[in-house]
XYZ file of C-alpha atoms in Angstrom:
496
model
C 6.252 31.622 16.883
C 7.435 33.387 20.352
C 4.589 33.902 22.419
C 5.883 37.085 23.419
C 6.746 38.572 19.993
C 3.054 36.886 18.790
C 1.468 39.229 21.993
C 3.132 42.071 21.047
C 2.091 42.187 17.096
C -1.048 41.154 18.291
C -1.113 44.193 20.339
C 0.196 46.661 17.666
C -2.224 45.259 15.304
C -4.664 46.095 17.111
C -3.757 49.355 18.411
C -3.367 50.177 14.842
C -6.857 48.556 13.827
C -8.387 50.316 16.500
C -6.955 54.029 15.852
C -7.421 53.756 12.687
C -11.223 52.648 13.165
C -11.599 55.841 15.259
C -9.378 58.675 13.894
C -7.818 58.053 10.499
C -4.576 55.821 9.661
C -3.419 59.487 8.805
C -4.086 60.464 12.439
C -1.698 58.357 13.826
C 1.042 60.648 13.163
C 4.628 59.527 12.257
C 5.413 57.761 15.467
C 2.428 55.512 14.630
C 3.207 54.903 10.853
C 6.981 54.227 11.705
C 5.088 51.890 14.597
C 2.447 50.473 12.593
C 5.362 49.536 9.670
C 7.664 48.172 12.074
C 4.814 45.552 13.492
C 4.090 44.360 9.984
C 7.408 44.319 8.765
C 8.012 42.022 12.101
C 5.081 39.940 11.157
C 6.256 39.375 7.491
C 9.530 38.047 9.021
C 8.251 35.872 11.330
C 5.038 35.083 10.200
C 5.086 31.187 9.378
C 7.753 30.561 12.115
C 7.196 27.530 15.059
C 9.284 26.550 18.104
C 10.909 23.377 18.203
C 10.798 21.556 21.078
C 13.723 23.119 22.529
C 11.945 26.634 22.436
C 13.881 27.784 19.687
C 12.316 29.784 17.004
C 12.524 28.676 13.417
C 10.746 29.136 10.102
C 7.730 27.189 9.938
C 9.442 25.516 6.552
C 12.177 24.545 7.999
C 10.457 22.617 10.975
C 8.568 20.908 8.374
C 11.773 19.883 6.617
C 13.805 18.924 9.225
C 14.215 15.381 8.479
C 14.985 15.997 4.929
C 17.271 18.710 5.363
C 18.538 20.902 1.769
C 21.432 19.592 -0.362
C 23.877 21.831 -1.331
C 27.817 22.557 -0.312
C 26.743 25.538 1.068
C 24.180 24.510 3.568
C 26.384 21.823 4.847
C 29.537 24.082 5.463
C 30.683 26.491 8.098
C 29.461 30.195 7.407
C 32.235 32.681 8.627
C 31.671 34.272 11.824
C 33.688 37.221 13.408
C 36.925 36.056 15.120
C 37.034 35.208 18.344
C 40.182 33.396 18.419
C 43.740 34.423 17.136
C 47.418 32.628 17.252
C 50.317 33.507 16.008
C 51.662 33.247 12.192
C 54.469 31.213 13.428
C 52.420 28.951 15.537
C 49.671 28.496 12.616
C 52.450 27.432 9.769
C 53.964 24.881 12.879
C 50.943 23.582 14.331
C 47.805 24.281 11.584
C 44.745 22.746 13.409
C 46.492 21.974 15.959
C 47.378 25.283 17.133
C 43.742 25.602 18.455
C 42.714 21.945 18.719
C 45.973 20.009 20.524
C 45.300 17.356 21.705
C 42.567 15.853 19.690
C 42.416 12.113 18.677
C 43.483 10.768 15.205
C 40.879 10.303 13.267
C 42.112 6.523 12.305
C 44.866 4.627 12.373
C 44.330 3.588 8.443
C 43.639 7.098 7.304
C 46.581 8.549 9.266
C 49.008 6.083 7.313
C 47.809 7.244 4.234
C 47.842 10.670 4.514
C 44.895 11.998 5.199
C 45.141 15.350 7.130
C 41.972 17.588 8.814
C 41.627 19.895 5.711
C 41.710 16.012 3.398
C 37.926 15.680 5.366
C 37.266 19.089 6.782
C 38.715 21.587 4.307
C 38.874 24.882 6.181
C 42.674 26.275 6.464
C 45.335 25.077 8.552
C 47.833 28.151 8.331
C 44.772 30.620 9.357
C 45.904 32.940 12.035
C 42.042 32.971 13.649
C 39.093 30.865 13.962
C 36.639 32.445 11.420
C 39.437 32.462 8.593
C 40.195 28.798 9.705
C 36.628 27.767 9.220
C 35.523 29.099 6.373
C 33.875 26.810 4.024
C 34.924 24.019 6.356
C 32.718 20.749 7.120
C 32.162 20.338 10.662
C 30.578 16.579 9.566
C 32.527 15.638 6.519
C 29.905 12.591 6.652
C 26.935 14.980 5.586
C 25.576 13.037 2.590
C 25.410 16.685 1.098
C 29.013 16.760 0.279
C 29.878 13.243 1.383
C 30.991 12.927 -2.389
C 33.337 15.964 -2.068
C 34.947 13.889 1.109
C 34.348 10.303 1.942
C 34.095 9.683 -1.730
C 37.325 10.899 -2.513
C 38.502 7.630 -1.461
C 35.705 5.085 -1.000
C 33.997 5.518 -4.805
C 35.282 4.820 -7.719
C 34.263 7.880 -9.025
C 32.918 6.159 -12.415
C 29.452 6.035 -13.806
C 26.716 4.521 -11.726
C 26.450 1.435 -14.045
C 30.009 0.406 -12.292
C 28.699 1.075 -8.698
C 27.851 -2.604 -8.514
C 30.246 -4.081 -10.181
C 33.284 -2.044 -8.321
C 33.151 -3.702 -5.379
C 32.445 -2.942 -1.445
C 34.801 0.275 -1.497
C 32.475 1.986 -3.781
C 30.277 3.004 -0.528
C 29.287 6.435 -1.427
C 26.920 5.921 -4.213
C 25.609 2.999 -2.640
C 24.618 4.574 0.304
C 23.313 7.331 -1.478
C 20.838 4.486 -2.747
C 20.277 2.366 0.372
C 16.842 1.931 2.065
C 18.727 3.617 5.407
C 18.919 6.844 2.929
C 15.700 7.101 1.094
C 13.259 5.016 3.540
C 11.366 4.745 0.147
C 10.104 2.003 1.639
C 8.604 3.780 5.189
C 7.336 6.667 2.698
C 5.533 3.848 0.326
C 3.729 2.280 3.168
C 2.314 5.412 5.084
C 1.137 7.333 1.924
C -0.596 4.255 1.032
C -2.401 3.450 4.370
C -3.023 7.477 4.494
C -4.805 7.328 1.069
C -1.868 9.402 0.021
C -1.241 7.231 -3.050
C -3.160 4.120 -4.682
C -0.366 1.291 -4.279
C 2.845 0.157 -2.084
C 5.050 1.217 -4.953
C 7.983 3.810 -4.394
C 7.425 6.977 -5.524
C 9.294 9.303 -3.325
C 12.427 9.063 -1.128
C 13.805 11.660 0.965
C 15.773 13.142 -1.660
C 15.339 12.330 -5.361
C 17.312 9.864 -7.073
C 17.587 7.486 -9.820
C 18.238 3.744 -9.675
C 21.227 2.139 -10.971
C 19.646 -1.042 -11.855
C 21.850 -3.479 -12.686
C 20.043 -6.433 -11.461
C 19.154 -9.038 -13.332
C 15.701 -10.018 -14.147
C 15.973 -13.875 -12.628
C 17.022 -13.587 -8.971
C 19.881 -15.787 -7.832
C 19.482 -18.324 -5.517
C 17.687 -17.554 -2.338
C 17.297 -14.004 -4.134
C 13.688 -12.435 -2.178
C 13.840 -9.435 -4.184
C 11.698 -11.025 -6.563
C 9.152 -12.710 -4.673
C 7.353 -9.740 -4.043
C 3.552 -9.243 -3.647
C 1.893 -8.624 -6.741
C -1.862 -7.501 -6.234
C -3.027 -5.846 -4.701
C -0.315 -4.466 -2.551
C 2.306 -4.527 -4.948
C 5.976 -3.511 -3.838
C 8.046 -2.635 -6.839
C 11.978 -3.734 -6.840
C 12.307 -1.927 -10.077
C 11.521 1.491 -9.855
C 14.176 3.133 -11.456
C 14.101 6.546 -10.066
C 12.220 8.347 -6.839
C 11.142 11.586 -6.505
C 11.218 13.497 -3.060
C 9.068 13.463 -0.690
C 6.313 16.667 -0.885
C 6.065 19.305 1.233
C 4.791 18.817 4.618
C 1.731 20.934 3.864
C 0.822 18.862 0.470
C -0.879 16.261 2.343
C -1.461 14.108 6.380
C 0.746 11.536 5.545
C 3.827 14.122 4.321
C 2.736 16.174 7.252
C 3.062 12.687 9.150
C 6.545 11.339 7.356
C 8.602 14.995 7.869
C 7.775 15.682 11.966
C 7.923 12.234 12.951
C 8.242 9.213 10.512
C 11.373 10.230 8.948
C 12.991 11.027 12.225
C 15.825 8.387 11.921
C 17.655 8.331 8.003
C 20.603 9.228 6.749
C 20.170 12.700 5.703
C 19.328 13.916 9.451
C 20.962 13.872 13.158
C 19.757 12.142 15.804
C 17.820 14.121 18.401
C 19.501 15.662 21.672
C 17.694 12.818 23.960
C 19.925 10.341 25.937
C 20.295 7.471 23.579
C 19.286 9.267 20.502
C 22.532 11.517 20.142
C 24.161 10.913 16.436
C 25.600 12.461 13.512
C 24.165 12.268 9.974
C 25.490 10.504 7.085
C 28.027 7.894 7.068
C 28.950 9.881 10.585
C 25.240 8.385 11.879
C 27.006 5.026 12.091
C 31.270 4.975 11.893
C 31.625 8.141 14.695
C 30.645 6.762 17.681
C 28.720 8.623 20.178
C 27.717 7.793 24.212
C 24.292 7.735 25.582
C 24.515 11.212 26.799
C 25.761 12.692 23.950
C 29.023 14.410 25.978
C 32.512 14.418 24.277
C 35.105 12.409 25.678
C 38.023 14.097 23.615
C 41.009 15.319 24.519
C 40.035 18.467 22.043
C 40.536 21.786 24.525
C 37.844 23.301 22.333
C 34.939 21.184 22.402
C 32.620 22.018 25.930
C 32.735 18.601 27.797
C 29.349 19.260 29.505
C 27.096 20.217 26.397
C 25.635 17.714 23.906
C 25.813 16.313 21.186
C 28.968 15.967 20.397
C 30.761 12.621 19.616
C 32.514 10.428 22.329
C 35.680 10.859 20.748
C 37.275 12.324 17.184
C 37.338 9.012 15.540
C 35.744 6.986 12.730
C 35.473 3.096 13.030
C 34.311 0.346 10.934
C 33.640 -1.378 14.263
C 30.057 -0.380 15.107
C 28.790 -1.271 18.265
C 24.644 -2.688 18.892
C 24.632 0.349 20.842
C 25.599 2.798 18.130
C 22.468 1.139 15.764
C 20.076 1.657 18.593
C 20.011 5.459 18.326
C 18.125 4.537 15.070
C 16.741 1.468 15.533
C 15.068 1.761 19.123
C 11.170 3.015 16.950
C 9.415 1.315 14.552
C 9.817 -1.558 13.213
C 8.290 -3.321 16.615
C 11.832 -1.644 18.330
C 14.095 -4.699 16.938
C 16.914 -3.197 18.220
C 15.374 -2.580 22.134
C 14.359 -6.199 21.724
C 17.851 -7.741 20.866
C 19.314 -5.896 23.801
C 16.466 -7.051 25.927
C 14.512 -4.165 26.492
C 10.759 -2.911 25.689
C 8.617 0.418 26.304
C 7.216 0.766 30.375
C 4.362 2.808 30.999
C 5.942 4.256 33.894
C 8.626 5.912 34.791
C 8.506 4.197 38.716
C 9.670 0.411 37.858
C 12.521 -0.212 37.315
C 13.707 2.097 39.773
C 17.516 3.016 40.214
C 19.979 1.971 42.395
C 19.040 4.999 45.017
C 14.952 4.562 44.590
C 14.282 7.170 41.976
C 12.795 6.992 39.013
C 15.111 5.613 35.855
C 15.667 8.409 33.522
C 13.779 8.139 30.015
C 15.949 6.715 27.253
C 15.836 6.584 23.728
C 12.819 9.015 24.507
C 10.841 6.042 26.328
C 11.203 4.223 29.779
C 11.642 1.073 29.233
C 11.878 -2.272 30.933
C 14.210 -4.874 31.254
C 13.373 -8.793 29.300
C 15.438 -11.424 28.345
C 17.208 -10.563 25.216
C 18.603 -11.856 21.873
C 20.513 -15.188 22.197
C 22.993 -13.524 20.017
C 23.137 -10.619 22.347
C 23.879 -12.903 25.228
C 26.630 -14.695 23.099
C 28.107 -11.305 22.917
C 27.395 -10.831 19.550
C 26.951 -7.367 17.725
C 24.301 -6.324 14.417
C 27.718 -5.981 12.433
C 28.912 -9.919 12.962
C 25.440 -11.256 10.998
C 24.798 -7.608 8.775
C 27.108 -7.039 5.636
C 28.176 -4.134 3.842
C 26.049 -4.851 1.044
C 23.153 -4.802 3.531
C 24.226 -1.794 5.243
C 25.667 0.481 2.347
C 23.326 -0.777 -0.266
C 24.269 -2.591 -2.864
C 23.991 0.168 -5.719
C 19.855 -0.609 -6.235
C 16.801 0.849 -5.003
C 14.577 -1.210 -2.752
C 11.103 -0.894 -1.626
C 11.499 -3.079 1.450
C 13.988 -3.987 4.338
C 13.293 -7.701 3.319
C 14.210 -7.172 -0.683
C 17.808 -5.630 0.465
C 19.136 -8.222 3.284
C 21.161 -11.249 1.601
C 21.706 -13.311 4.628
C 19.536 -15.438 6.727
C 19.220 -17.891 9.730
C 20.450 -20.894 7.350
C 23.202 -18.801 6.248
C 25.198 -19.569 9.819
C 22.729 -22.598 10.468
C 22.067 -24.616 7.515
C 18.605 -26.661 8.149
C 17.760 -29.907 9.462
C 18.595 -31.405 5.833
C 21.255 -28.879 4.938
C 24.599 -27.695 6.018
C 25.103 -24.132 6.224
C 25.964 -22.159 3.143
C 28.816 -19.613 5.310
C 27.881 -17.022 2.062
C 24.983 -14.479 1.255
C 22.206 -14.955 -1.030
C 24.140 -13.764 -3.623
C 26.914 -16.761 -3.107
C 29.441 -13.585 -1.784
C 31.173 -15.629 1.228
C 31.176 -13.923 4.636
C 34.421 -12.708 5.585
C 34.228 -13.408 9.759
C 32.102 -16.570 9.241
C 34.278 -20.521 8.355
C 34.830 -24.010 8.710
C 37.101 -25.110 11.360
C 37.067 -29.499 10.564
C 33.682 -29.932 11.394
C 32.769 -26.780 13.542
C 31.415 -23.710 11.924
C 32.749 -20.497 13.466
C 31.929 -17.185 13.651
C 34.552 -14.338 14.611
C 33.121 -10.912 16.024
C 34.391 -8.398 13.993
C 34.201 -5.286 16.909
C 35.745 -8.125 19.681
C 37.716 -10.602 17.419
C 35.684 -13.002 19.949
C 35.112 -16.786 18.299
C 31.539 -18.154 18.445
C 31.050 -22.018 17.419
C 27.749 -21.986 15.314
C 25.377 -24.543 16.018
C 24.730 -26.723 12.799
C 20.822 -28.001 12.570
C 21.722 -30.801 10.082
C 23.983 -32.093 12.999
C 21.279 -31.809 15.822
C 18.960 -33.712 13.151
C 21.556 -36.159 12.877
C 21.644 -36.969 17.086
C 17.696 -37.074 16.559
C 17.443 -33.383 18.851
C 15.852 -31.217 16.711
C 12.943 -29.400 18.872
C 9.610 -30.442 18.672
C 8.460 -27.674 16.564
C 11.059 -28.268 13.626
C 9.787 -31.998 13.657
C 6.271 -30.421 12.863
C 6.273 -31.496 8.628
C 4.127 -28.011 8.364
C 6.896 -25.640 10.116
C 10.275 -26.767 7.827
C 10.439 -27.089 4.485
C 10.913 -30.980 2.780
C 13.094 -31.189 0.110
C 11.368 -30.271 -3.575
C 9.087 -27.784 -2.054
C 9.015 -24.510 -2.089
C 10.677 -21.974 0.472
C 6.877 -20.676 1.054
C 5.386 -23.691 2.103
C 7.255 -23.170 5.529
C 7.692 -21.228 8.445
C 10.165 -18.652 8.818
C 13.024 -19.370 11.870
C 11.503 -15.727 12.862
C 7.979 -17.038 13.374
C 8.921 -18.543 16.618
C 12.942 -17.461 17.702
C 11.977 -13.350 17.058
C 11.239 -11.315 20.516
């Protein structure tokens, strides 16, 4: 609540409490009542409201459901405000959007060929002669997973029933995404109810918004398949829940209270927070529109303020995701994977490193943070996207209880083993697209850069008798006949 409008009620409360006390509450006369009403009708309008950490003032509620904003078209579209800008009936049926916004990027190159126009993502109307008639019912983020079926999905998903998600292929995003562990963190929720005594096992039970499974999975996993070596007791994580419920209500327990104001901070259904580093949309805009550290547009738009965040670096989608653009997410948690593959982990000071002219580096990501060596695949030039699929990223149609049950590729994917060549496919036999054999060199082609890596091959190091001491240990690598188990994971020793 303001502290100024909570001193003030205060006050009036108990100027009332007090008069009344001493004369009467029909003493006060009319100027009292009309004051005395006033207060409490105040109070019931604010009572239960919070600042955010911004100073802004909003309903207790909604602070507690931030991260798992409501669903609805409504919510998610522009309300109409009073005009503020007008243009001319001939200009509007010549220009549209454009009569305001000239100048603005296409969107992409692929969508532009086929059609798509502002009002194909954004609705609104073109031929508007002013800004409030122009907006109305429009979606500034067309990527909001609260009407992303209404717009992304009007071309990527098949728009069939949900036993066909799977089978349609990787254009089908929308309803696998809607499923995927970066959506629902069923996962996240699972583990912190559990350690908070919030519930009795590891299995899913909530996500951030309800939904039901598609499960089309098979009950014998395929080759290389970890969704089904799960643990069983007593921490058991369930790959076959077939529906989740949503999360409760901050107030129904710690760990809720815990999982909305923090936890849940980074997933699909929320922004990214106005912090240099964290700046993002939500929704399949989190990860294809591509925003700077600093959160300042870059766009040749006339109408979008070049000196106030968050706004995107540009008006354009890309499949091309940049390491950079997956750090606004994943720079928490997790033991900060993504700070450590770009070589960086949290300082306790803001004094070392200092900058260039001695002062003191400005927090990022909501940290300071200090510089290590990082990822080899970092220093290769590599980025998340060249090793992590769509079927990783998007979901493959099921619900998962943990990160480890919903990757399909590996280190011996790219690398074989010392008694194995590579497979070049995921553990679902799907072959990578940017990963081949060139004679007997196995190559991997950056799909942001186009850039041409040559794969080192462990069965061919075995083969010149170089293998590393520790992958001669019998203990660390697994012999042929035994089980994937018996050995140590290539994470065990190359992770940072």
């Amino acid at each position: 609540m303001n502290l100024w409008l909570h001193g003030s009620i205060r006050r009036v409360q108990n100027a009332v409490q007090n008069t009344t006390r001493r004369r009467g509450l029909w003493e006060l006369g009319a100027g009292g009542l009309i004051l005395a009403v006033v207060a409490l009708t105040v109070m019931s309008g604010t009572s239960g409201q919070v600042q955010d950490r911004t100073g802004a003032t909003k309903p207790a509620a909604a602070a507690r459901e931030d991260r798992t904003p409501s669903t609805g078209l409504a919510e998610a579209s522009l309300r109409p405000a009073k005009p503020s800008v007008w243009v001319s009936r001939e200009l509007a049926e010549a220009k549209g959007c454009l009569s305001c916004h000239d100048g603005i990027e296409d969107i992409n190159p692929k969508m532009t060929e086929a059609g798509a126009t502002c009002v194909t993502c954004h609705r609104g109307n073109p031929l508007a002669t002013n800004d409030a008639e122009a907006h109305q019912g429009m979606f500034a983020n067309p990527g909001d997973l609260r009407v992303v079926e209404q717009t992304c999905g009007q071309c990527h998903s098949n728009k069939g029933s949900i036993s066909q998600v799977v089978s349609a292929g990787e254009r089908n995003h929308v309803p696998r995404v809607l499923r995927s562990l970066m959506a629902t963190a069923a996962g996240e929720i699972a583990a912190t109810r559990f350690l908070w005594g919030a519930q009795n096992s590891l299995t899913p039970l909530f996500a951030t918004r309800p939904i039901s499974a598609i499960n089309t999975i098979s009950p014998t996993a395929a080759v290389g398949d970890r969704r089904q070596s799960v643990e069983t007791s007593p921490l058991q994580a369930s790959v076959t829940t077939l529906s989740l419920q949503q999360l409760p209500p901050a107030n129904y327990s710690d760990a809720d209270n815990l999982l909305r104001n923090f936890c849940l901070k980074c997933h699909l259904w929320t922004k990214g927070e106005p912090k240099p580093g964290l700046h993002r949309s939500s929704g399949c805009s989190a990860c294809h529109v591509i925003y700077d550290d600093d959160g300042l547009s870059k766009s040749g738009d006339p109408t979008i303020p070049k000196n106030a965040p968050s706004h995107p670096a540009k008006h354009q989608i890309t499949a091309k995701v940049p390491t950079a653009q997956c750090l606004r997410c994943h720079n928490d948690g997790g033991g900060r994977i993504g700070l450590n593959f770009v070589g960086l982990i949290p300082a306790h000071s803001s004094a070392t490193p200092l900058q260039p002219d001695g002062s003191p580096q400005a927090p990022k990501f909501g940290i300071n943070t200090l510089p290590v060596r990082s990822d080899v695949h970092f220093e290769k030039g590599m980025h998340c996207i060249d090793c992590h699929i769509s079927k990783e990223l998007h979901g493959d149609g099921n619900l998962y209880a943990r990160k480890e049950n919903e990757v399909r590729i590996s280190c011996e994917t790219c690398h074989g083993t010392a008694t194995s060549p590579p497979t070049l496919a995921d553990n679902q036999g799907q072959p990578l697209k940017n990963l081949y054999r060139s004679g007997a060199e196995v190559v991997l082609v950056g799909k942001i850069d186009g850039q041409r890596h040559f794969v080192t091959q462990l069965d061919k190091v075995a083969r010149r008798g170089s293998l590393p001491l520790a992958m001669r240990i019998p203990a660390h690598v697994q012999e042929p006949g035994t089980s994937p188990r018996l050995r140590l994971e290539c994470s065990a020793c190359h992770s940072r």
